[in-house]
Coordinates of C-alpha atoms in Angstrom, one line a residue:
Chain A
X1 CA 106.1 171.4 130.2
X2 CA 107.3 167.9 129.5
X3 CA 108.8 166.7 125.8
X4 CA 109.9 164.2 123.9
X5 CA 112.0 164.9 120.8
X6 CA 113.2 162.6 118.3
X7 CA 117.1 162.8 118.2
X8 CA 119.4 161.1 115.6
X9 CA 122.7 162.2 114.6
X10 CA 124.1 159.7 111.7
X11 CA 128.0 160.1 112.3
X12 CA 127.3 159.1 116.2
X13 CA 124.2 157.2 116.8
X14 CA 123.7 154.0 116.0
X15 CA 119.9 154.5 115.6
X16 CA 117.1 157.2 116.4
X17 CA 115.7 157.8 120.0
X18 CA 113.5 159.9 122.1
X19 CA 115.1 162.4 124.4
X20 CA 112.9 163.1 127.1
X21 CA 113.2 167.8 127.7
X22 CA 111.4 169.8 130.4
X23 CA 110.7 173.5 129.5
X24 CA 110.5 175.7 132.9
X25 CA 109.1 178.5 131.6
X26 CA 106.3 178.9 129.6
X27 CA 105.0 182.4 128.5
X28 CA 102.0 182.9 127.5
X29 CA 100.7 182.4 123.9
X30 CA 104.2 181.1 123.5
X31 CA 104.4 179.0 119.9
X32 CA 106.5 175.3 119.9
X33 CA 109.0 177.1 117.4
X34 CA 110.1 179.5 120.7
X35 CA 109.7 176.4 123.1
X36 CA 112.4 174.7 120.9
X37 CA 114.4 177.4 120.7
X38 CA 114.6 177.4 124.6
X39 CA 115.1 174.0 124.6
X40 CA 118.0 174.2 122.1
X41 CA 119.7 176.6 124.7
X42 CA 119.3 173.7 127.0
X43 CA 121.1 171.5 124.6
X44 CA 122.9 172.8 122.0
X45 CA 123.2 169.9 119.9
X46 CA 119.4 169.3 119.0
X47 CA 119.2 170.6 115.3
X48 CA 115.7 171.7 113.9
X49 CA 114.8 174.1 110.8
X50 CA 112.7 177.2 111.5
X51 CA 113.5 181.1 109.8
X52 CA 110.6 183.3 109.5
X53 CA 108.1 182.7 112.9
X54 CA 104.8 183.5 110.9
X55 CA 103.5 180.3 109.1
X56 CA 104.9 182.4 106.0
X57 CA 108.7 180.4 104.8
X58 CA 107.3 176.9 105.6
X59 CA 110.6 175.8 107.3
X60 CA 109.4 174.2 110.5
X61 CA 107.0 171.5 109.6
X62 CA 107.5 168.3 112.3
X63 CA 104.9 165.9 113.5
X64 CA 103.5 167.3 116.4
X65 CA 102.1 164.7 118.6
X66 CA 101.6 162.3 115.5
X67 CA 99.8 165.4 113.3
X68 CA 102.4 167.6 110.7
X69 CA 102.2 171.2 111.2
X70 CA 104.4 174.4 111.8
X71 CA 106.3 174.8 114.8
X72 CA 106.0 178.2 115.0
X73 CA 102.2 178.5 114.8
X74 CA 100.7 176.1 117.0
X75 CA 100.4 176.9 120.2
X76 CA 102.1 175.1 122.9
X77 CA 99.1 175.5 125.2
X78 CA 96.8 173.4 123.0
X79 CA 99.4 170.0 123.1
X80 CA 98.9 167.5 125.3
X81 CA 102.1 166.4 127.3
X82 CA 104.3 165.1 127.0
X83 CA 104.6 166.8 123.7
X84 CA 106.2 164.2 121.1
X85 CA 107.9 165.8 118.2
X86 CA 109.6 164.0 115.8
X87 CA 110.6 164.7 111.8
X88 CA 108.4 164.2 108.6
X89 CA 107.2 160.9 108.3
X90 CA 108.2 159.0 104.9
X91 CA 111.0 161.1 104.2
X92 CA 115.1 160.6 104.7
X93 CA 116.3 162.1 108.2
X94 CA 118.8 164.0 108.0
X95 CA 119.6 164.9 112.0
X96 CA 117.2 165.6 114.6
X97 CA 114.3 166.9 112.9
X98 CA 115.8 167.4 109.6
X99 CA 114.6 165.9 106.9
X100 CA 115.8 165.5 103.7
X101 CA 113.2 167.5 101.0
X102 CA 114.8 167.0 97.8
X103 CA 112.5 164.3 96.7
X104 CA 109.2 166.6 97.5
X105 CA 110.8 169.4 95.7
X106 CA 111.5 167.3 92.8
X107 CA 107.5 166.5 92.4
X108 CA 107.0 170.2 92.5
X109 CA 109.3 170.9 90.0
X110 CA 107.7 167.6 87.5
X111 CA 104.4 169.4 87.1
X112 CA 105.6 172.5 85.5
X113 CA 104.5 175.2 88.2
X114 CA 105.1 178.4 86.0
X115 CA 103.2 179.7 83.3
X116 CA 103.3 177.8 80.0
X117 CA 102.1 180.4 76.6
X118 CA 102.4 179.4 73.2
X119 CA 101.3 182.5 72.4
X120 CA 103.5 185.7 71.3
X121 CA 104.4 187.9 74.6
X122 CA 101.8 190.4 74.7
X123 CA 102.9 194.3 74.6
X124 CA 101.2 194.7 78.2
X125 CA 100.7 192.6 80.6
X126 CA 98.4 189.1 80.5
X127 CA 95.2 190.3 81.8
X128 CA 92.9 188.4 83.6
X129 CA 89.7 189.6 84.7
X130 CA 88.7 189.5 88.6
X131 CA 86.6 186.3 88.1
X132 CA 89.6 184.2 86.0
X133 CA 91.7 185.6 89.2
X134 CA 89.2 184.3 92.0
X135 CA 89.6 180.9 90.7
X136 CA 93.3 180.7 92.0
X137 CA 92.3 181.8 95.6
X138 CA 92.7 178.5 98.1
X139 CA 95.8 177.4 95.4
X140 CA 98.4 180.2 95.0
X141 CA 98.7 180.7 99.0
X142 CA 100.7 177.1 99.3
X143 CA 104.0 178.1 101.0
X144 CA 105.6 174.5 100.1
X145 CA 106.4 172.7 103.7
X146 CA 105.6 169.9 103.2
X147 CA 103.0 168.5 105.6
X148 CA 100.7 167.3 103.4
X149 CA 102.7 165.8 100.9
X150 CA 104.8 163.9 104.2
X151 CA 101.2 163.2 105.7
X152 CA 100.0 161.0 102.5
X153 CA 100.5 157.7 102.6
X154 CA 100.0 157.2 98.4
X155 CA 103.2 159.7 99.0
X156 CA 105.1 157.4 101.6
X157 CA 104.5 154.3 99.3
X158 CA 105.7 156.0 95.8
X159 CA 107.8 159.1 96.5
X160 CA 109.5 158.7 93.2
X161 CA 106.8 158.1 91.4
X162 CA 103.3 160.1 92.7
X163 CA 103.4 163.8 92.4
X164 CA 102.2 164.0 96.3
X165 CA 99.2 166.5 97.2
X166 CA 101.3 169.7 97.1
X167 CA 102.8 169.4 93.6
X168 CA 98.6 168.3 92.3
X169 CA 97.7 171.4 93.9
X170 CA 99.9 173.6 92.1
X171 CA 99.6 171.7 89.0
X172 CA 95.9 172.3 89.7
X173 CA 96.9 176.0 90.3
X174 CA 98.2 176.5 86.6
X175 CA 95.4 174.2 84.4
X176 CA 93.1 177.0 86.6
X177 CA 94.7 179.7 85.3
X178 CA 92.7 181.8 82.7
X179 CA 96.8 182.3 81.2
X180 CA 98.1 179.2 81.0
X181 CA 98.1 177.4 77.8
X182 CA 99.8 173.9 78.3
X183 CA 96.4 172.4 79.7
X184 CA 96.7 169.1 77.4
X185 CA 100.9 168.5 78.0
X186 CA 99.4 169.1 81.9
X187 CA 96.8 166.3 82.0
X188 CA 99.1 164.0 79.3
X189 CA 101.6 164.3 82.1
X190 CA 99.4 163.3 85.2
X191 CA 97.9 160.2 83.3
X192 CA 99.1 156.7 84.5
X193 CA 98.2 154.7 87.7
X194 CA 100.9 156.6 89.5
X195 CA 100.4 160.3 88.9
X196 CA 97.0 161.7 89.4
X197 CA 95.4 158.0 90.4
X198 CA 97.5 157.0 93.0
X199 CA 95.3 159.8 95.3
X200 CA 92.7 157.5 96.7
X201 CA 91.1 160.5 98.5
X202 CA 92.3 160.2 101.8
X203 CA 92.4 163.6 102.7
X204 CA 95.2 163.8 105.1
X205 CA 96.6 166.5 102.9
X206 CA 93.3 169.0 104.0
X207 CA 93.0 167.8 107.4
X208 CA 97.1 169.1 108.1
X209 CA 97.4 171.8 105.9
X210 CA 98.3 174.8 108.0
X211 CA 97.3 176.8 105.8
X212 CA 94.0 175.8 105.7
X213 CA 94.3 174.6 101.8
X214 CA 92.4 171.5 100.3
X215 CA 95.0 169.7 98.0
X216 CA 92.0 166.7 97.4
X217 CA 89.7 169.1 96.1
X218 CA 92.1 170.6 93.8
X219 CA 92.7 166.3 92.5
X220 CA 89.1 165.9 92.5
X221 CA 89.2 169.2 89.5
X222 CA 91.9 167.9 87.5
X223 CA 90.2 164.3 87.7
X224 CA 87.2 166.3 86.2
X225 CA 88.8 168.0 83.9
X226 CA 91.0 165.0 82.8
X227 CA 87.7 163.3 82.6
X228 CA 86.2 165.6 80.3
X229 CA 89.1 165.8 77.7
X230 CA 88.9 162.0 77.5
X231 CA 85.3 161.5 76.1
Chain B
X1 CA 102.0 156.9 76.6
X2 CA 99.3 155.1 78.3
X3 CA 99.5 152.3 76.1
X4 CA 102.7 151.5 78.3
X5 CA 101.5 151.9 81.4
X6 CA 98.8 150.3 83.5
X7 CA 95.7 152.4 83.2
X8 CA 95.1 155.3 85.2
X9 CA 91.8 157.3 84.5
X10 CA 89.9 154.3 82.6
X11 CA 90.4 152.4 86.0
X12 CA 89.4 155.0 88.1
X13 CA 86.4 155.8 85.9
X14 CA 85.7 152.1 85.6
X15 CA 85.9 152.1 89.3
X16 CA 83.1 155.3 89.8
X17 CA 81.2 153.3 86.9
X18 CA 80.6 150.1 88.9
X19 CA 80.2 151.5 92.2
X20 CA 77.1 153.5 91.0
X21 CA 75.4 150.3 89.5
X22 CA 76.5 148.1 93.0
X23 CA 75.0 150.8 95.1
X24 CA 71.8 150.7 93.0
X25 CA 71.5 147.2 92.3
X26 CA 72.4 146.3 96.0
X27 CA 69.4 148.8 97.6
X28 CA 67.5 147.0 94.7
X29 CA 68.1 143.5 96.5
X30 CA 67.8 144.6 99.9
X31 CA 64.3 146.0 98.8
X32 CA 63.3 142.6 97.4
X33 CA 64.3 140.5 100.0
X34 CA 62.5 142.4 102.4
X35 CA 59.3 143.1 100.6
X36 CA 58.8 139.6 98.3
X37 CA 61.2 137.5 99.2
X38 CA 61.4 133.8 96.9
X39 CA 60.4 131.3 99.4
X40 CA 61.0 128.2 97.9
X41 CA 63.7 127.0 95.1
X42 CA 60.6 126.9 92.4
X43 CA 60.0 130.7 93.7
X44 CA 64.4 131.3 92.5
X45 CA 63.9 129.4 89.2
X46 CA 60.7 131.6 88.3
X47 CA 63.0 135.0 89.5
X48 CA 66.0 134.0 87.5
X49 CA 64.7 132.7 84.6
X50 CA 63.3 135.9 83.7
X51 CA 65.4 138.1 81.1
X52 CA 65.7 141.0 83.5
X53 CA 66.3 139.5 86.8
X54 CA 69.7 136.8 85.4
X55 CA 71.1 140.2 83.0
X56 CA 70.9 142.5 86.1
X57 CA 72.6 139.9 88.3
X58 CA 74.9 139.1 85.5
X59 CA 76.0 142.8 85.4
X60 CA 75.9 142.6 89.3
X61 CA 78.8 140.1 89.0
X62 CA 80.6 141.5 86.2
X63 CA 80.6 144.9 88.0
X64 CA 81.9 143.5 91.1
X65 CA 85.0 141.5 89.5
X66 CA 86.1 145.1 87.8
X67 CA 85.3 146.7 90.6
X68 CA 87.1 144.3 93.0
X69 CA 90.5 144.0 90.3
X70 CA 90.8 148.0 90.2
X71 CA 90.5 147.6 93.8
X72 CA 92.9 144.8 95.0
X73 CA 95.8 146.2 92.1
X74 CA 95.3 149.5 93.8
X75 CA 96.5 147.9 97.3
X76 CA 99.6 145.8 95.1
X77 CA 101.0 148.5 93.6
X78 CA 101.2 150.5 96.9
X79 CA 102.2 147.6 99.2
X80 CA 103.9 145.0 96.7
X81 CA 107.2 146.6 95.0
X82 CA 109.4 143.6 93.9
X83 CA 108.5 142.9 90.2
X84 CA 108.2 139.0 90.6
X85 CA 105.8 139.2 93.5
X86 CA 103.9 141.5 92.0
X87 CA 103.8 140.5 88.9
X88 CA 102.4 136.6 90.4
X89 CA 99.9 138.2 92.7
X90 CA 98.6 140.2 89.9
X91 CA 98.2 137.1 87.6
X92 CA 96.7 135.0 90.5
X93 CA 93.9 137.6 91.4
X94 CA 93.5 138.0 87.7
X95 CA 92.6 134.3 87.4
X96 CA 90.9 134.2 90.2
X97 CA 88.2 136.9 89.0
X98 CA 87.3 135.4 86.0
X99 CA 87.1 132.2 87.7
X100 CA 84.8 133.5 89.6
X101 CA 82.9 135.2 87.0
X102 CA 82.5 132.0 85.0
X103 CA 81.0 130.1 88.1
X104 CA 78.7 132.8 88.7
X105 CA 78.0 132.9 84.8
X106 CA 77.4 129.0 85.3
X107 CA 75.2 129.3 88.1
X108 CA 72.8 131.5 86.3
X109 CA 72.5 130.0 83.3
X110 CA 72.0 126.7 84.5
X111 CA 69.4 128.2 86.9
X112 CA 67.9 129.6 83.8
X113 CA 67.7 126.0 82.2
X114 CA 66.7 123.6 84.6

């Protein structure tokens, strides 16, 4: 099986390029993440992140023939060759396919994504009854990669400044929550032409998740909500 | 806050506000100029000089420049990041709106007139 991986290494190459891999032996059902290992063995030097194997950590996003996912849960049997991997778009490269993800884990970190109470701690725990809990189904499971934030182009143009579609969907993930009491500071915060706004629905976010999670329905909420605190 | 920044939800909402009354008005226009459609320039003046037809058309315009400026600053501050640049081609489509709202305000109510 034929590939082409994107290689740049900053203290010796001038600029990135393609490096052209064969993989002898495929097994069956074998995921990219084990085809890259075996192609690391070929060639030591070619640097990617990967930990868990399951779709669970969120360390080996890449763009897989043009479309971000995980490495180690798409099957190598459903890529057309030759396979063409290369990092993140829109983000710094590091080496290889190592990207830098400071600036994505900074807009996580701007909206707040922990419980915010005003409220004295209660003895017990804060209840929530099984309906207030349903509503955080399809927002809690985010495992942070990074594909659909890297696949927005709102997020290419302005990483500084929009919040990209993983940070809205947890900040969507806490104004749902039944226990959180910071809604108003939460929707102040997202105001602007560059927060909330800059999402012009494109829905790359949905279409890569690998998850399956739908980060422009969880903007199309808060616009709602921010809608209906406004008039 | 907001009242240093450019807007963010009035120009969306403005955005959703005018695209409802361009979808409407536009099937609205296809209708009439496939069912009774003016036929001579006597025909236009009758149609527009009627209250109803120039204030609809009026709003048509009006909603069409907001809708167009929310639009076109969308694309500039993705694509346009220099200040200066920006700043000009802001100013220029800005102008060139209203400009065009004032013609189109000319047209109709000299239509109305004559």
């Amino acid at each position: 099986m034929r590939f082409k991986i994107h290689r740049y290494n900053p203290d010796v190459d001038e600029k990135p390029y393609m490096q052209d891999f064969v993989l002898e032996h495929v097994k069956p059902g074998m995921m990219l993440r084990e085809a890259l290992i075996d192609l690391k063995n070929q060639d030591e030097t070619l640097s990617f992140r990967h930990s868990c194997g399951e779709g669970v950590c969120g360390s080996d996003g890449m763009n897989i023939n043009g479309l971000n996912g995980l490495a180690c849960i798409t099957p190598i049997e459903t890529l057309t060759e030759p396979v063409e991997i290369r990092p993140f778009p829109g983000v710094p490269i590091i080496r290889d396919l190592v990207v830098d993800m400071s600036g994505f884990y900074k807009q996580y970190h701007s909206v707040k994504p922990f419980l915010i109470r005003y409220d004295p701690e209660p003895e017990v725990e804060n209840l929530q009854s099984p309906e207030e809990r349903d509503k955080l189904d399809g927002l809690y499971e985010c495992i942070l990669c990074g594909c659909c934030s890297t696949s927005c182009p709102s997020f290419w143009w302005n990483p500084d400044k929009f919040p990209g579609p993983a940070a809205l969907l947890q900040s969507w993930r806490f104004l749902a929550d039944s226990r959180d009491q910071a809604m108003e500071e939460r929707l102040d915060g997202l105001d602007g032409p560059y927060k909330l706004f800059r999402c012009h629905t494109i829905m790359n976010c949905a279409y890569v998740c690998p998850k399956g999670l739908n980060p422009t329905k969880a903007i199309g909420h808060i616009k709602a909500l921010m809608l209906k605190h406004s008039v | 806050m907001s009242g240093r920044r450019v807007s963010g939800m009035q120009a969306w909402v403005l955005q959703r506000i005018t695209a409802v009354y361009l979808a409407l008005y536009i099937t609205y226009m296809v209708g009439f100029f496939i069912f009774t459609p003016p036929t001579s320039h006597d025909d236009w003046q009758l149609w527009i000089a009627q209250p109803h037809a120039s204030m609809a058309i009026l709003l048509f315009f009006g909603s069409i420049l907001f809708h167009a400026w929310v639009g076109i600053r969308n694309i500039l501050l993705d694509y346009i990041r220099p200040f200066g640049p920006r700043l000009t081609l802001l100013i220029l489509v800005g102008l060139g709106l209203i400009a065009c709202g004032a013609w189109s305000l000319e047209v109709v109510m000299s239509a109305r007139i004559a």
